[in-house]
């Protein structure tokens, strides 16, 4: 059986060389950087001696406390698994 590629030349996509492809780690770093840019100004909140979380600077003190409470709740659930 003889199959021909009938796609128009301008419809064909140039294949990327291996060196041009991003690794999974690079992709995740870029995604995180883009997300941080979208957030705008952020503040870091100290949760414990080793942990800080970043929240938008526009949050009120009550909203920040709620975020910390949710973070601690989610961490305790994750540690039980």
PDB file of C-alpha atoms in Angstrom:
ATOM      1  CA  UNK A   1       0.000   0.000   0.000  1.00  0.00           C
ATOM      2  CA  UNK A   2       1.387   3.391  -0.994  1.00  0.00           C
ATOM      3  CA  UNK A   3       0.273   6.358   1.169  1.00  0.00           C
ATOM      4  CA  UNK A   4       1.087   9.926   0.175  1.00  0.00           C
ATOM      5  CA  UNK A   5       1.193  12.944   2.468  1.00  0.00           C
ATOM      6  CA  UNK A   6      -1.316  15.351   0.937  1.00  0.00           C
ATOM      7  CA  UNK A   7      -1.050  18.080   3.582  1.00  0.00           C
ATOM      8  CA  UNK A   8      -0.201  21.485   2.099  1.00  0.00           C
ATOM      9  CA  UNK A   9       3.374  22.638   2.642  1.00  0.00           C
ATOM     10  CA  UNK A  10       2.412  25.623   4.792  1.00  0.00           C
ATOM     11  CA  UNK A  11       0.199  23.381   6.951  1.00  0.00           C
ATOM     12  CA  UNK A  12       3.113  21.216   7.938  1.00  0.00           C
ATOM     13  CA  UNK A  13       4.674  21.993  11.274  1.00  0.00           C
ATOM     14  CA  UNK A  14       8.430  22.076  11.584  1.00  0.00           C
ATOM     15  CA  UNK A  15       9.564  19.414  14.010  1.00  0.00           C
ATOM     16  CA  UNK A  16      11.624  20.675  16.898  1.00  0.00           C
ATOM     17  CA  UNK A  17      15.120  19.442  17.395  1.00  0.00           C
ATOM     18  CA  UNK A  18      15.838  17.768  20.707  1.00  0.00           C
ATOM     19  CA  UNK A  19      18.032  20.683  21.817  1.00  0.00           C
ATOM     20  CA  UNK A  20      15.130  23.127  21.274  1.00  0.00           C
ATOM     21  CA  UNK A  21      12.673  21.213  23.430  1.00  0.00           C
ATOM     22  CA  UNK A  22      12.243  22.292  27.017  1.00  0.00           C
ATOM     23  CA  UNK A  23      12.749  19.767  29.767  1.00  0.00           C
ATOM     24  CA  UNK A  24       9.921  19.150  32.187  1.00  0.00           C
ATOM     25  CA  UNK A  25      11.794  21.070  34.881  1.00  0.00           C
ATOM     26  CA  UNK A  26      12.286  24.078  32.583  1.00  0.00           C
ATOM     27  CA  UNK A  27       8.623  24.008  31.617  1.00  0.00           C
ATOM     28  CA  UNK A  28       7.536  23.972  35.268  1.00  0.00           C
ATOM     29  CA  UNK A  29       9.911  26.820  36.151  1.00  0.00           C
ATOM     30  CA  UNK A  30       8.555  28.914  33.289  1.00  0.00           C
ATOM     31  CA  UNK A  31       4.976  28.145  34.305  1.00  0.00           C
ATOM     32  CA  UNK A  32       5.702  29.182  37.900  1.00  0.00           C
ATOM     33  CA  UNK A  33       7.405  32.405  36.782  1.00  0.00           C
ATOM     34  CA  UNK A  34       4.446  33.299  34.558  1.00  0.00           C
ATOM     35  CA  UNK A  35       2.032  32.605  37.416  1.00  0.00           C
ATOM     36  CA  UNK A  36       4.028  34.846  39.758  1.00  0.00           C
ATOM     37  CA  UNK A  37       3.960  37.643  37.170  1.00  0.00           C
ATOM     38  CA  UNK A  38       0.176  37.305  36.954  1.00  0.00           C
ATOM     39  CA  UNK A  39      -0.165  37.574  40.746  1.00  0.00           C
ATOM     40  CA  UNK A  40       1.555  40.925  40.909  1.00  0.00           C
ATOM     41  CA  UNK A  41       2.910  42.073  44.279  1.00  0.00           C
ATOM     42  CA  UNK A  42       3.161  39.328  46.873  1.00  0.00           C
ATOM     43  CA  UNK A  43       4.165  39.106  50.522  1.00  0.00           C
ATOM     44  CA  UNK A  44       5.746  36.170  52.281  1.00  0.00           C
ATOM     45  CA  UNK A  45       4.139  34.874  55.460  1.00  0.00           C
ATOM     46  CA  UNK A  46       6.169  32.786  57.884  1.00  0.00           C
ATOM     47  CA  UNK A  47       4.213  29.643  58.771  1.00  0.00           C
ATOM     48  CA  UNK A  48       6.914  27.967  60.871  1.00  0.00           C
ATOM     49  CA  UNK A  49      10.704  27.957  61.172  1.00  0.00           C
ATOM     50  CA  UNK A  50      11.220  26.404  57.720  1.00  0.00           C
ATOM     51  CA  UNK A  51       8.138  27.385  55.755  1.00  0.00           C
ATOM     52  CA  UNK A  52       6.962  30.589  54.121  1.00  0.00           C
ATOM     53  CA  UNK A  53       3.986  30.990  51.814  1.00  0.00           C
ATOM     54  CA  UNK A  54       3.444  33.769  49.301  1.00  0.00           C
ATOM     55  CA  UNK A  55       0.094  35.513  49.126  1.00  0.00           C
ATOM     56  CA  UNK A  56      -1.077  38.540  47.134  1.00  0.00           C
ATOM     57  CA  UNK A  57      -0.197  41.810  48.856  1.00  0.00           C
ATOM     58  CA  UNK A  58      -3.753  43.034  48.343  1.00  0.00           C
ATOM     59  CA  UNK A  59      -5.199  40.553  50.874  1.00  0.00           C
ATOM     60  CA  UNK A  60      -6.419  41.825  54.213  1.00  0.00           C
ATOM     61  CA  UNK A  61      -4.978  40.495  57.480  1.00  0.00           C
ATOM     62  CA  UNK A  62      -8.070  38.317  57.987  1.00  0.00           C
ATOM     63  CA  UNK A  63      -7.745  36.805  54.514  1.00  0.00           C
ATOM     64  CA  UNK A  64      -4.052  36.136  55.137  1.00  0.00           C
ATOM     65  CA  UNK A  65      -4.832  34.312  58.398  1.00  0.00           C
ATOM     66  CA  UNK A  66      -7.437  32.247  56.554  1.00  0.00           C
ATOM     67  CA  UNK A  67      -4.872  31.269  53.892  1.00  0.00           C
ATOM     68  CA  UNK A  68      -2.405  30.164  56.583  1.00  0.00           C
ATOM     69  CA  UNK A  69      -5.130  28.176  58.340  1.00  0.00           C
ATOM     70  CA  UNK A  70      -6.069  26.443  55.064  1.00  0.00           C
ATOM     71  CA  UNK A  71      -2.403  25.737  54.326  1.00  0.00           C
ATOM     72  CA  UNK A  72      -1.872  24.106  57.724  1.00  0.00           C
ATOM     73  CA  UNK A  73      -5.081  22.090  57.350  1.00  0.00           C
ATOM     74  CA  UNK A  74      -4.038  20.817  53.902  1.00  0.00           C
ATOM     75  CA  UNK A  75      -0.537  19.938  55.118  1.00  0.00           C
ATOM     76  CA  UNK A  76      -1.918  17.934  58.038  1.00  0.00           C
ATOM     77  CA  UNK A  77      -4.201  16.013  55.645  1.00  0.00           C
ATOM     78  CA  UNK A  78      -1.285  15.336  53.281  1.00  0.00           C
ATOM     79  CA  UNK A  79       0.909  14.086  56.134  1.00  0.00           C
ATOM     80  CA  UNK A  80      -1.749  11.569  57.218  1.00  0.00           C
ATOM     81  CA  UNK A  81      -1.644   9.822  53.841  1.00  0.00           C
TER      82      UNK A  81
END
